[in-house]
Structure formats: structure tokens, C-alpha cells
C-alpha positions as a printed Julia matrix, in Angstrom:
707×3 Matrix{Float64}:
 101.72  125.72  111.21
  98.66  124.41  109.65
  99.72  120.95  110.34
 100.22  121.27  113.97
  97.21  123.02  114.22
  95.13  119.99  112.75
  97.28  117.27  114.84
  96.71  119.46  118.18
  93.0   119.24  117.32
  92.51  115.57  116.48
  95.19  114.29  119.07
  92.34  114.69  121.57
  90.28  111.94  119.82
  92.71  109.23  120.77
  90.74  106.73  122.74
  92.48  103.83  124.44
  89.42  102.03  125.15
  87.35  100.44  122.48
  83.62  100.21  122.84
  82.14   96.77  122.13
  78.76   96.3   120.75
  77.23   93.22  118.43
  75.32   93.6   115.71
  73.83   91.1   113.13
  76.01   90.67  110.13
  74.23   92.65  107.86
  73.03   95.55  109.93
  72.64   98.39  108.14
  72.48  101.73  110.52
  69.4   103.77  110.83
  71.4   106.26  112.87
  70.22  109.76  111.35
  72.95  112.34  110.95
  70.75  115.29  111.84
  70.67  113.81  115.28
  74.59  114.62  115.77
  75.32  117.34  118.26
  76.44  120.78  116.97
  79.82  120.25  118.96
  80.23  117.33  116.82
  79.7   118.88  113.71
  82.56  121.2   114.68
  85.03  118.41  114.88
  87.49  116.75  112.56
  87.59  113.35  112.02
  91.22  112.02  112.28
  91.25  109.54  109.73
  88.97  108.98  106.77
  89.8   106.02  104.55
  88.65  105.63  101.12
  87.91  102.21   99.93
  86.23   99.34  101.83
  88.02   96.43  100.05
  90.2    94.18  102.41
  93.0    96.92  102.89
  90.75   99.53  103.8
  88.95   97.25  106.33
  92.04   95.8   107.82
  93.55   99.48  108.46
  90.11  100.51  109.8
  90.44   97.47  112.45
  93.95   97.85  113.15
  93.28  101.62  113.8
  90.11  101.18  115.9
  91.91   98.68  118.32
  95.11  101.42  118.69
  92.32  103.61  119.74
  92.12  106.02  116.54
  88.97  107.04  115.39
  88.05  106.66  111.8
  85.93  106.08  109.31
  85.42  104.72  105.55
  83.56  105.88  102.41
  83.26  103.45   99.63
  81.92  104.14   96.12
  80.06  100.97   95.53
  76.63  100.67   96.9
  77.21   97.14   97.94
  80.27   94.79   98.93
  81.33   92.85   95.72
  80.54   89.02   95.71
  83.16   88.26   92.84
  85.88   85.97   94.45
  88.89   88.41   93.08
  91.81   87.47   95.19
  92.3    83.85   96.85
  95.49   83.45   98.23
  96.56   84.79  101.64
 100.52   84.34  102.24
 102.06   83.78  105.55
 102.9    87.24  106.45
  99.2    88.45  105.99
  97.84   85.27  107.81
 100.31   86.69  110.76
  98.64   90.03  110.31
  95.35   87.99  110.77
  96.27   86.14  113.76
  96.54   89.18  115.75
  92.8    90.45  115.05
  91.22   88.29  117.51
  92.36   84.96  115.77
  90.93   85.79  112.45
  93.68   83.74  110.67
  92.43   80.46  112.63
  88.85   81.49  111.23
  90.16   81.47  107.85
  91.78   78.11  108.19
  88.49   76.59  109.57
  86.64   77.75  106.98
  89.05   77.56  103.74
  89.11   74.25  101.66
  91.43   71.25  102.78
  94.62   71.99  101.34
  94.79   68.7    99.55
  92.25   70.5    97.51
  94.33   73.37   96.32
  98.0    72.53   96.49
  98.46   71.83   92.71
  98.37   73.46   89.6
  97.12   71.35   86.85
  97.69   71.85   83.12
  95.33   69.72   80.67
  94.18   69.53   77.26
  90.42   69.89   79.0
  89.18   69.43   82.63
  87.73   65.8    81.1
  90.67   65.57   78.71
  94.21   64.41   79.22
  96.91   65.52   81.57
  99.86   67.65   80.63
 101.48   67.97   83.74
 100.8    69.27   87.39
 102.92   70.87   89.95
 102.45   70.59   93.84
 102.95   74.04   95.35
 103.15   72.7    98.9
 106.05   71.43  100.71
 106.04   69.28  103.77
 107.12   72.34  106.02
 104.69   74.45  104.95
 102.15   73.32  107.44
 104.82   72.37  110.41
 104.37   76.06  111.76
 108.29   76.03  112.11
 108.82   79.68  110.78
 105.52   80.97  111.62
 102.34   80.39  113.79
 100.12   80.25  111.1
  99.99   78.73  107.55
  99.18   80.32  103.99
  95.67   80.01  102.88
  93.29   79.61  100.01
  90.11   81.86  100.5
  87.94   84.16   98.36
  88.14   87.91   98.75
  84.49   87.99   99.39
  84.52   85.79  102.15
  87.31   87.6   103.79
  85.35   90.68  103.62
  82.61   89.18  105.22
  84.66   88.18  108.14
  86.26   91.63  108.18
  83.25   93.04  108.79
  82.26   90.91  111.42
  84.98   92.07  113.28
  84.19   95.64  112.29
  80.45   95.08  113.73
  82.08   93.86  117.17
  83.95   96.95  117.38
  80.78   98.81  116.87
  80.98  100.02  113.29
  77.82  100.6   111.3
  77.4    99.86  107.67
  75.56  102.86  106.24
  73.73  103.66  103.14
  72.84  107.2   101.6
  69.0   106.47  102.06
  69.07  106.48  106.01
  71.19  109.64  106.11
  70.31  113.19  106.71
  71.65  116.77  107.46
  74.29  116.06  104.84
  75.54  119.78  104.52
  78.09  119.43  107.24
  81.3   117.88  106.97
  81.42  115.58  110.13
  80.44  111.81  109.76
  81.38  110.4   112.94
  83.73  107.37  113.83
  83.25  103.89  113.13
  80.91  104.41  109.8
  81.3   102.74  106.52
  79.19  104.77  103.91
  78.51  102.88  100.95
  77.82  104.7    97.84
  80.05  107.61   98.55
  82.45  108.27   95.83
  85.33  110.44   96.63
  84.85  113.55   94.06
  87.47  116.11   95.21
  90.17  116.92   98.02
  91.05  119.89   99.39
  93.77  120.83  101.8
  92.74  123.34  104.47
  94.14  125.04  107.21
  91.9   122.57  109.59
  92.93  119.54  107.44
  91.6   117.88  104.53
  88.45  118.48  103.22
  86.85  115.55  100.84
  83.91  116.13   98.58
  81.62  112.93   98.25
  79.51  112.23   95.8
  76.26  109.71   96.55
  72.81  109.27   95.28
  70.23  110.75   97.25
  66.44  110.15   96.44
  67.4   109.51   92.66
  69.55  113.16   92.75
  73.36  112.9    92.83
  74.4   114.83   95.89
  77.64  116.04   97.43
  78.79  116.67  101.06
  82.04  117.47  102.51
  83.79  115.68  105.19
  86.69  116.95  107.16
  89.58  114.74  108.03
  93.02  115.08  109.46
  94.63  112.2   107.51
  93.17  110.79  104.24
  94.18  107.2   103.38
  93.52  106.23   99.43
  92.87  102.54   99.59
  90.23  102.65   96.92
  91.86  100.11   94.47
  93.96  100.03   91.09
  91.8   102.94   89.51
  92.3   104.93   92.73
  90.33  108.28   92.64
  92.66  109.5    95.28
  95.68  109.03   93.74
  94.28  110.76   90.42
  92.89  113.6    92.14
  96.47  114.22   94.05
  98.17  114.01   90.55
 100.38  111.12   91.67
 101.72  109.17   88.54
 102.1   105.42   88.13
 105.73  104.04   86.79
 106.26  100.43   85.4
 104.76   98.45   82.71
 101.35   98.87   81.49
  98.81   96.72   79.56
 100.71   93.37   79.99
  97.44   91.68   79.36
  93.85   92.34   79.11
  91.55   89.44   80.11
  87.84   88.8    80.95
  87.01   87.28   84.25
  83.93   84.93   84.38
  82.42   84.19   87.81
  80.38   81.04   87.29
  78.9    78.2    89.76
  78.72   74.64   88.87
  78.14   71.5    91.55
  78.45   69.14   88.52
  82.12   70.59   87.75
  83.16   70.59   91.36
  82.12   66.95   92.52
  83.95   65.76   89.21
  87.18   67.67   89.9
  86.77   66.6    93.72
  87.12   62.92   92.93
  89.47   62.94   89.59
  91.9    65.89   89.71
  91.54   68.33   92.67
  93.68   71.78   92.28
  93.54   75.5    92.62
  94.58   76.55   89.03
  93.61   74.56   85.84
  95.49   75.84   82.67
  93.81   74.39   79.53
  94.94   74.43   76.0
  92.85   72.98   73.14
  91.88   73.57   69.75
  88.95   75.31   70.64
  89.61   77.39   73.49
  92.46   78.59   75.75
  92.21   79.75   79.46
  92.69   79.25   83.24
  89.94   78.24   85.6
  90.47   79.09   88.8
  88.64   76.76   91.64
  87.8    78.84   94.37
  86.0    76.11   96.17
  85.33   72.97   94.77
  82.85   71.69   97.54
  80.59   74.7    96.59
  81.35   74.35   92.87
  82.56   78.08   92.67
  85.1    78.9    89.75
  86.5    81.83   87.66
  87.48   81.48   84.4
  90.26   84.1    83.32
  90.18   84.39   79.38
  92.73   86.61   77.25
  90.81   89.79   75.69
  92.14   91.73   72.62
  90.13   94.85   71.91
  89.39   96.49   69.85
  88.94   93.47   67.65
  87.07   92.04   70.43
  84.54   93.96   72.65
  83.57   93.22   76.23
  79.83   92.52   74.66
  81.5    89.73   73.01
  81.37   87.88   76.29
  77.9    87.58   77.26
  76.57   84.85   79.46
  76.04   82.22   76.76
  79.07   82.83   74.84
  80.91   82.24   78.42
  78.97   79.06   78.87
  80.17   78.0    75.43
  83.84   78.43   76.26
  83.55   76.79   79.66
  81.87   73.8    77.92
  85.08   73.64   75.74
  87.39   74.06   78.14
  85.63   71.84   80.41
  85.46   68.93   77.81
  81.72   68.01   78.05
  78.46   70.27   78.76
  77.75   70.77   82.83
  74.29   70.18   83.9
  74.15   73.07   86.02
  76.3    75.96   84.99
  75.26   79.39   86.27
  77.4    82.46   85.19
  77.08   85.02   87.65
  79.2    87.93   86.68
  81.53   88.78   83.82
  84.15   91.58   84.0
  86.96   92.85   82.11
  90.27   93.87   83.8
  93.69   94.85   82.68
  97.14   93.48   84.09
  99.73   96.31   85.12
 102.89   96.13   87.03
 103.09   99.6    88.2
 104.02  101.51   91.65
 103.07  105.0    92.46
 105.81  107.63   92.39
 104.64  108.94   95.65
 102.92  107.25   98.98
 102.57  110.16  101.04
 101.55  113.82   99.73
  99.83  117.03  101.03
 102.39  117.32  103.67
 102.01  114.14  105.41
  98.24  114.07  105.13
  97.24  111.98  101.94
  98.45  108.33  102.05
  98.15  105.64   99.3
  97.85  101.91  100.07
  97.08   98.78   98.45
  96.35   98.74   94.77
  96.15  102.22   94.78
  99.78  102.72   95.52
 100.96   99.29   93.68
  99.3    97.13   90.94
 100.73   94.09   90.11
  99.88   90.62   87.68
  97.99   88.45   89.91
 101.11   85.79   89.46
 101.85   84.77   92.9
  99.12   86.78   94.91
 101.03   89.63   95.9
  98.25   92.41   95.46
  95.96   91.82   98.33
  99.02   90.59  100.42
 100.91   93.66   99.94
  98.32   96.02  100.58
  97.6    94.2   104.08
 101.11   94.84  105.12
 100.96   98.25  104.16
  98.17   98.95  106.18
  99.97   96.84  109.26
 103.04   99.24  108.76
 100.76  102.45  108.51
  98.14  102.0   111.36
 100.73  102.47  114.47
 102.54  105.37  112.74
  99.03  107.0   112.5
  98.27  106.14  116.01
 101.76  107.69  117.16
 100.96  110.8   115.35
  97.32  111.04  116.54
  98.53  110.23  120.19
 101.03  113.21  120.01
 104.08  110.71  120.45
 105.54  111.64  116.83
 105.46  114.34  114.1
 103.53  113.92  111.06
 106.81  113.35  109.25
 106.98  109.74  110.75
 104.64  108.92  107.86
 107.47  109.52  105.32
 108.93  106.2   106.78
 105.8   104.55  105.61
 106.95  105.5   101.95
 110.85  104.86  102.58
 109.74  101.08  103.72
 106.88  100.03  101.67
 107.76  101.44   98.34
 111.09   99.33   97.93
 108.54   96.25   98.96
 106.35   97.14   96.54
 108.96   97.52   93.63
 110.57   94.22   94.75
 107.05   92.86   94.68
 106.49   94.34   91.24
 109.54   92.57   89.45
 108.96   89.29   91.32
 105.17   89.11   90.04
 106.7    90.02   86.48
 108.88   87.32   86.48
 106.38   84.87   87.73
 103.98   85.94   85.11
 106.61   85.62   82.42
 107.53   82.06   84.03
 103.52   81.19   83.45
 103.74   82.1    79.91
 106.56   79.68   79.54
 103.9    76.77   79.41
 102.08   77.63   76.42
 105.34   78.87   74.69
 106.52   75.48   75.05
 103.42   74.12   73.19
 104.06   76.57   70.28
 101.55   78.84   71.25
 103.56   81.89   72.67
 101.27   84.72   73.73
 104.02   87.34   73.11
 103.22   86.39   69.39
  99.61   86.57   69.87
  99.89   90.13   71.19
 102.66   91.27   68.83
 100.34   90.33   65.84
  97.44   92.44   67.62
  99.95   95.38   68.02
 100.51   95.09   64.09
  96.73   95.02   63.37
  96.23   98.26   65.61
  99.23  100.16   64.56
 100.04   99.05   60.92
  98.11   98.7    57.34
  95.85   96.72   59.37
  94.16   99.48   61.48
  92.39  101.06   58.24
  90.66   98.09   57.69
  86.99   97.63   58.68
  86.6    96.39   62.26
  84.65   93.25   61.2
  87.66   92.11   58.98
  90.34   93.12   61.53
  88.34   90.88   64.1
  88.19   87.97   61.6
  91.79   88.24   60.76
  92.74   88.21   64.46
  90.29   85.22   64.88
  91.74   83.35   62.02
  95.46   83.97   63.15
  94.25   82.34   66.86
  92.72   79.42   65.13
  95.84   78.6    63.22
  97.61   79.07   66.62
  95.54   76.71   68.18
  95.95   73.95   65.83
  99.6    73.34   67.67
  97.48   72.0    70.33
  95.81   69.26   68.22
  95.92   65.43   69.51
  97.51   64.46   66.07
 100.49   66.8    66.67
 100.65   66.97   70.46
 101.53   63.19   71.54
 104.94   61.09   72.09
 104.81   59.6    68.39
 104.86   62.83   66.52
 108.52   64.34   67.06
 107.28   67.94   67.2
 105.07   66.88   69.75
 107.11   64.89   71.54
 109.79   67.56   71.5
 107.55   69.9    73.02
 106.04   67.5    75.69
 109.7    67.13   76.87
 110.37   70.74   77.24
 107.2    71.1    79.24
 108.26   68.52   81.45
 111.46   70.08   81.96
 109.9    73.35   82.85
 107.68   71.41   85.49
 110.63   69.74   86.96
 112.98   72.71   87.25
 110.51   74.59   88.98
 110.55   77.2    86.12
 106.64   77.46   85.7
 104.14   79.7    87.46
 104.93   79.58   91.6
 102.59   80.14   94.28
 104.61   80.51   97.5
 107.48   82.66   97.9
 108.69   82.2   101.53
 111.88   84.14  101.52
 110.04   87.14  100.24
 107.03   86.83  102.1
 108.32   86.63  105.73
 112.0    87.64  104.56
 111.3    90.93  103.27
 113.34   93.86  105.34
 113.31   97.65  105.61
 116.67   99.35  104.94
 115.86  102.61  106.12
 112.79  104.31  107.82
 111.36  103.97  111.43
 114.48  102.22  112.66
 117.93  102.25  113.71
 120.34  100.61  110.79
 123.47   99.25  111.46
 126.89   99.77  109.5
 128.19   97.89  106.9
 126.84   96.92  103.58
 123.77   94.98  103.14
 123.63   92.27  100.5
 120.14   91.08   99.25
 119.95   87.96   96.99
 117.82   89.16   94.1
 114.68   87.53   93.47
 114.92   84.55   91.19
 110.95   84.19   90.5
 111.53   80.65   91.92
 110.62   79.27   95.51
 113.22   79.92   98.05
 113.15   79.1   101.93
 113.13   81.89  104.43
 115.84   82.29  106.6
 115.1    83.96  109.84
 116.99   87.07  110.73
 116.79   89.62  113.35
 118.46   92.65  111.76
 116.64   96.12  111.97
 113.93   96.35  109.91
 113.28   92.41  109.49
 110.26   90.9   110.86
 110.7    89.23  114.16
 111.61   85.46  113.97
 108.81   83.17  115.21
 109.53   80.51  117.81
 107.12   78.98  120.18
 107.88   80.19  123.66
 106.2    79.14  127.25
 104.95   81.16  129.83
 103.97   80.25  133.26
 100.35   81.25  134.61
  99.24   82.62  138.09
  97.51   79.56  138.62
 100.33   77.16  138.21
  99.32   76.44  134.4
 101.12   77.22  131.46
 100.27   78.79  127.97
 102.35   78.34  124.72
 102.72   81.27  122.38
 104.56   82.83  119.54
 107.08   85.14  119.88
 105.15   87.41  117.69
 102.1    87.23  120.04
 104.54   89.03  122.55
 103.78   92.25  120.43
 100.42   93.65  121.56
  97.92   94.48  118.78
  95.8    96.55  120.99
  98.12   99.26  122.13
 101.26  101.54  120.77
 103.86   99.2   122.7
 107.19   98.51  121.87
 108.72   94.98  123.25
 112.51   94.55  124.28
 113.84   90.94  124.32
 116.62   90.22  126.57
 118.16   87.63  128.36
 118.44   88.18  132.24
 122.15   89.35  132.04
 123.2    92.6   134.16
 123.96   94.47  131.14
 120.95   93.63  129.63
 118.95   94.22  132.64
 120.31   97.9   133.05
 119.42   98.63  129.61
 115.87   97.27  130.03
 115.54   99.71  133.28
 116.82  102.54  131.22
 114.52  101.41  128.43
 111.43  101.78  130.52
 112.63  105.16  131.88
 113.4   106.48  128.47
 109.92  105.35  126.83
 108.0   106.93  129.76
 109.4   110.31  128.6
 108.51  109.68  125.06
 104.87  108.69  125.76
 104.88  105.15  124.71
 104.47  102.01  126.49
 107.19   99.5   126.56
 106.94   95.74  127.24
 110.23   93.87  128.65
 110.23   89.98  127.75
 113.09   88.13  129.45
 113.65   84.97  127.25
 115.14   82.13  129.26
 116.93   78.9   127.81
 114.57   75.61  127.27
 113.97   74.31  130.77
 114.93   77.1   132.89
 111.98   78.96  133.63
 110.61   77.25  136.83
 111.68   79.11  140.28
 113.11   81.83  138.45
 110.12   84.38  138.36
 111.2    86.31  141.36
 114.31   87.17  139.66
 112.49   89.51  137.17
 110.66   91.04  139.83
 113.11   91.98  141.9
 115.25   93.44  138.75
 112.52   95.71  137.24
 110.6    96.91  140.29
 109.04   99.69  140.16
 108.24   98.4   136.61
 105.87   95.89  136.08
 105.29   95.26  132.33
 107.31   92.67  131.77
 106.99   88.72  130.87
 109.21   85.96  131.51
 109.06   83.07  128.79
 111.37   80.04  127.68
 112.1    78.7   124.84
 109.96   75.62  123.48
 112.88   73.78  121.7
 111.95   71.11  118.78
 114.66   68.51  117.81
 115.36   70.57  114.73
 115.69   74.08  116.17
 118.22   76.12  117.62
 118.05   78.26  120.32
 116.49   81.85  120.28
 119.51   83.57  120.2
 120.98   80.98  117.73
 117.88   81.56  115.44
 118.68   85.32  115.56
 122.36   84.94  114.89
 123.06   86.64  117.93
 124.78   85.87  121.61
 122.72   86.18  124.84
 124.11   89.29  125.8
 122.12   90.74  123.09
 118.65   92.61  122.86
 115.99   93.19  120.19
 113.62   96.15  120.49
 110.34   95.54  118.33
 107.87   97.63  116.93
 104.12   97.57  117.27
 104.01   95.88  113.62
 106.21   93.26  114.45
 109.32   94.56  112.73
 112.5    94.95  114.69
 113.6    98.74  115.27
 117.06   98.32  116.72
 119.23   95.82  118.45
 122.16   95.7   120.8
 125.07   93.6   119.6
 127.92   95.42  121.28
 128.61   96.55  124.9
 126.6   100.08  125.51
 128.46  102.23  128.13
 125.37  104.81  128.25
 121.99  102.99  128.33
 120.02  106.19  128.79
 121.5   108.05  126.17
 121.17  105.06  123.68
 117.63  104.27  124.41
 117.06  108.1   123.95
 118.89  107.78  120.59
 117.13  104.62  119.36
 113.47  105.82  120.43
 114.26  109.29  119.01
 115.15  107.77  115.54
 112.47  105.37  115.35
 109.5   107.57  116.41
 110.61  110.2   114.03
 111.37  113.04  117.0
 114.55  115.39  116.32
 116.47  115.31  119.41
 117.37  118.83  121.01
 121.28  119.19  121.5
 122.56  120.64  124.54
């Protein structure tokens, strides 16, 4: 009964209209919590999000646009300026496309694609090239399979754009310095509280009580926050996950690294003219590392270095040492190098055992639910898509449409994707390791040597001696990269260089894009109506595969440009994905104007009203057939008015809509608010009302009462 009480209380917080109020970009709220009314203090915040990274911020935007009140707490006292993630895949850009054209803003602000399309392999940035791989194909930017394209845009820049969107939605960024009245458990919607760390989680009759620690006037203080649903998007070391006792499963400690954020316009200008790229893999006798070019024009870079504790300590990588290592990798001294930040991190490949806990009240999203190697950029992108899957389901619960058990479908759908992306990122990481192995410096050997030192006889040696032994072994290994050995005139060097060329030619090195997995992932069970028959998936190969459009339940709705006639006799071209609303809890039914399909649409209108959800019907007309046919839909669907007529915009190389979906025009496709297909009609339906009741019940997680 406790869960029913919670959601009956928070249901009245559903707010279909969003207030818009603009604030300066770095606005800090001066609102005092002691000014909050007594009635407000007694209320429960419907959703509290822990973690103000991209996943938490995207979720807060999506929920607010759907009319769900939420707030965010973040343990850091400021937003990180470390570039971190930087590759945004197609599906995430589609999510951003629906956030007031955020994708289009990213495309305008990112570096030109010719500056980041390649991975460069070399002996130093000023030295000889070992090879390069172009990861962009001609079709990638033709917008045939998606209305947007992939992007190269640093995470901290993305965070700034997300905060701008939240400011337009009347969110306030608050610090503990301006807050008073901290002994009650109501913080109000549309607040992002910085410097607040989740310290405890307690399940009560009224929902979830979160104890948040923060520093107030130099004293560590704790406040309690009551909420109906708690979302942990607090990163790889998630406190929410640990407090809930949820274990991670997978491969741990794949590699320890040090990340060095530095600026150099000198280096940026050189690479702009000589060898532009996104990643630079550098191998020479003095140093080995990977430099990520976040912005060549601004001269912003991140160096990733292998790190071997306990023989090496983080203190060994001070700014002076890092400058020296950068110089060795660049191949000459830079005139303006500025090391901004240095941080250690550990590469894991793990997925949480559970994504949903505490009777559907506590949810994990993003890195809190899954930790991937960075190879392929799956981390942030998978998290953003977690938020997209989650938002409409939370809205359905808060609005009273669905029971809280609908959140179980979040785990049913997203956990298999996380497991698949984990496997693919490991494959990609191991592909990256093939390059140094071909050059005679297999990283697996280095890791094995260190394990022997740590666990064998070497562990009893003094730390200094252990470090000297490890450094000596690494120095011997790097000798394999000497110019006298690694050249075409040396038989062994020629053999190694030939092997390296084959790796690049066969696409067997680190890959950037995975269109088949990026756009083609499909949910097999969850908030959908699966079809009968065995489903056969091609296992990931670790190599790039093209996306093939699919309209089966669980798949993302295929993209096609369509044309819509406007009332002023103008016209608008949009994507089929744009037909799905991002501002309300609404399903989309795509049909052709055939009698049985129209009967189905009228039944769907009637049934959706009974379930308390909005439905929009889209009539898909063949290319060139829409003019003078608009009145037919009006006559067909009256008294319902939430329909739209569109016609295909055919390009010479594209099929019709129904051919693209591998269906006939007698079919129908029901699309969820997250643009994934919930159900489709491929056979004759004798009783449309009963079928639509069955479909909406199953998708919304509502048990049907048997008569």
C-alpha cells in the first residue's frame, strides 16, 4: 500500500504546462528555502536526480518538458571543466534534436568534420606517420538514415548547453551558501543543488528519504529530502548504487590511466595545417600515449597515459613531469603548453546487477548502471539513451496512467543494451591493442609483468626497486620502436609495419562509429508487444556495420523525410522522428488511408482516451499524392482532430515508407514517446477495439480485468 500512497500523492504534481523564464548563463539562485511555505514543506518531490552530469541534466530536461517536477543534487561544488567524453553518436544527437534543436546548435559549434574524422598513428606528432584511419564515410553526413549526424563536442561544452536549456525552463543552480531552513525535507522543483552529496537512502511510507551532506559555513551539515522516485545518475563510482548494495558484474581493472588536460595553440595550429585528427596514437622510445584533440582551433587536448600503481603513484605525474612527457610525444618543445588538470582513472567493463530497486522507487542510469571502456564512445551515449527511455515511463506513473511496475520495463529494455555495448566496447578496446602488439609492444605483456611483480617474489622487494625493475622492463620494450628497427629496410621492422598496414586496411583497429548498434538496437521485451517467431540478431563483430532500417516492435522508428502542408498553403519538411512529440505523453499511430487502417485509428483514438494518454494519428501518403486529399482525413477522423497528413519525400536512392519498414500499406505502426515502436499491425484485425485495449494495456503495464 505504501507505493500506492506515494504515487497518489505525487500524481497531483503533474504539470502539463512549463513556465519559461530566462536567466543569465551562470545564474546562481538567491532564493532562501526559509521562504518556502508550510504547505510546500509537507509535499514530496516527485523525482530527485542524484548527479548533474549529462545524463542527469538530460533527464531533468525531458521530465520537465513532460510536466514532471524534479530537482537535482550534485556532490561537486562546480561543474567540471575537464573535457571527458567527446563523441556524440547518431541516436544521442536525435535525442538532442528534440530538445529545442540542441543537436543543431552542437553541429554549429563543433569543429569542422575534416578536423576530426581521422585517427593518426605516428612516432611523434612532428615525426613519421605509421598510418591513419578515416572513420567518416560519404553517407554519414547525407542524412539518409537520420535527420542529424554524429558530433565531436567536449562534455563540459555540452554541459553548458544543457544548463542553458534548463535555465530557459526556469531551473536555478544553487550552492549551499545561499540556502537557509535546511532542516526540512522539501527542496522544490527545478533546482540543481551543487555541493550536496547523497549520504543515506531510507525507504519510508511516504517514499524515499535521501540524506544529503553539504558544507555550510565550514561545517558539514546534512539535510533530508523526500521524493517519490530517486534516480542515481551519479557516475561510475555511484553512491546511490553502493548504498543500495547493487553489485557490478563484468571485467574490472582493464587498464589504469592518467588523464592530462592541457592547452597549446602552438600544437593546435601545427596539427591544423599538417595532420588534423581526433585521436593521435604515439609510439616512440621515450614515451607512449594517446592525445585526444578536443579542439584544434582552441588548442585543447587531453593526454591519456598508462599508469601502473603501486610502483607508480599519482604524485609521479605532476605538471612538470606531464609537460616533459607531452614534449616527448609531440617531438619538440611547445612554446605555450599549459597543463590545466591531471586525474587518474580506471577502465572497467561492468553492468549493474539491477537497474531498478526498492519497489520501483530507486533507479540507476548512465555510468551508475554501466561502465565501459571509452573505445567507441558508448558511455555517455548509452546513458543519454537511458534517460530517454526512462523519462516517458516516469511521466506515465506520475500522471497516474501506469503503475510503478512500468519501471521494470526500463531494466528489461536497457540492461540488454548495456550488456551488448559492454561486449562491443571490450572488442573495440582489444582492437586498439592490436596496433602496439603489431609493433612488438603488447600491452598485455606489460600488465602480466606488473602482476608478477605485485603477486610474486617481487612484492617483497622495496618499492623503489620494484619501480626501477618495472621502468627498466618498459624501457626495453620501447626499444622495439627505435627507428633503426622500425623501418622497411630491417626485416623484422618491415614485417611489423606490414602487419600494421593489414590491420588498418581490414578495419581491425579501434573504430569510432557503429551505425548498426547505434541506431539499430532493439528491445525484445518490455513496454511493447513482441511478435511471434524467433528473433535472430547478428552478434557484434567489433567492426563497423551499416544500419538497416527495421519497424519491428522494440526498434527505433526509421527516419524518412516527409512533407506536411501548412494552413497558409506553405509546406514543411520534417523527419518521421519529428512526428513524435517531445513535450507531452503522446503515442503516434502511422497508417495509410485505407478503410481497415482508418477503423483501427478510430478505435485507437477511443481506447487511448480511456487509458488517459494522448494519441496522434499520422496518415502517410505516397510521394506526390497529398495535394487536394486533406479533407479525406478530416471526414474520416471527426470528432477527433489530433491527426496529421504527410507525404513521403523520395530521394532517388530511397524506397517508399512502407518498403523501408518492410511492410505493406495495409499495416500500422504504434510508436512510443521515446520513438521506439511499441506494436505494429501486419495481419487483419477483426476487433480493433479489443486489439487496441490489449496493446495499450501491455505497453503501459496495466493489467486488464477479465470479465
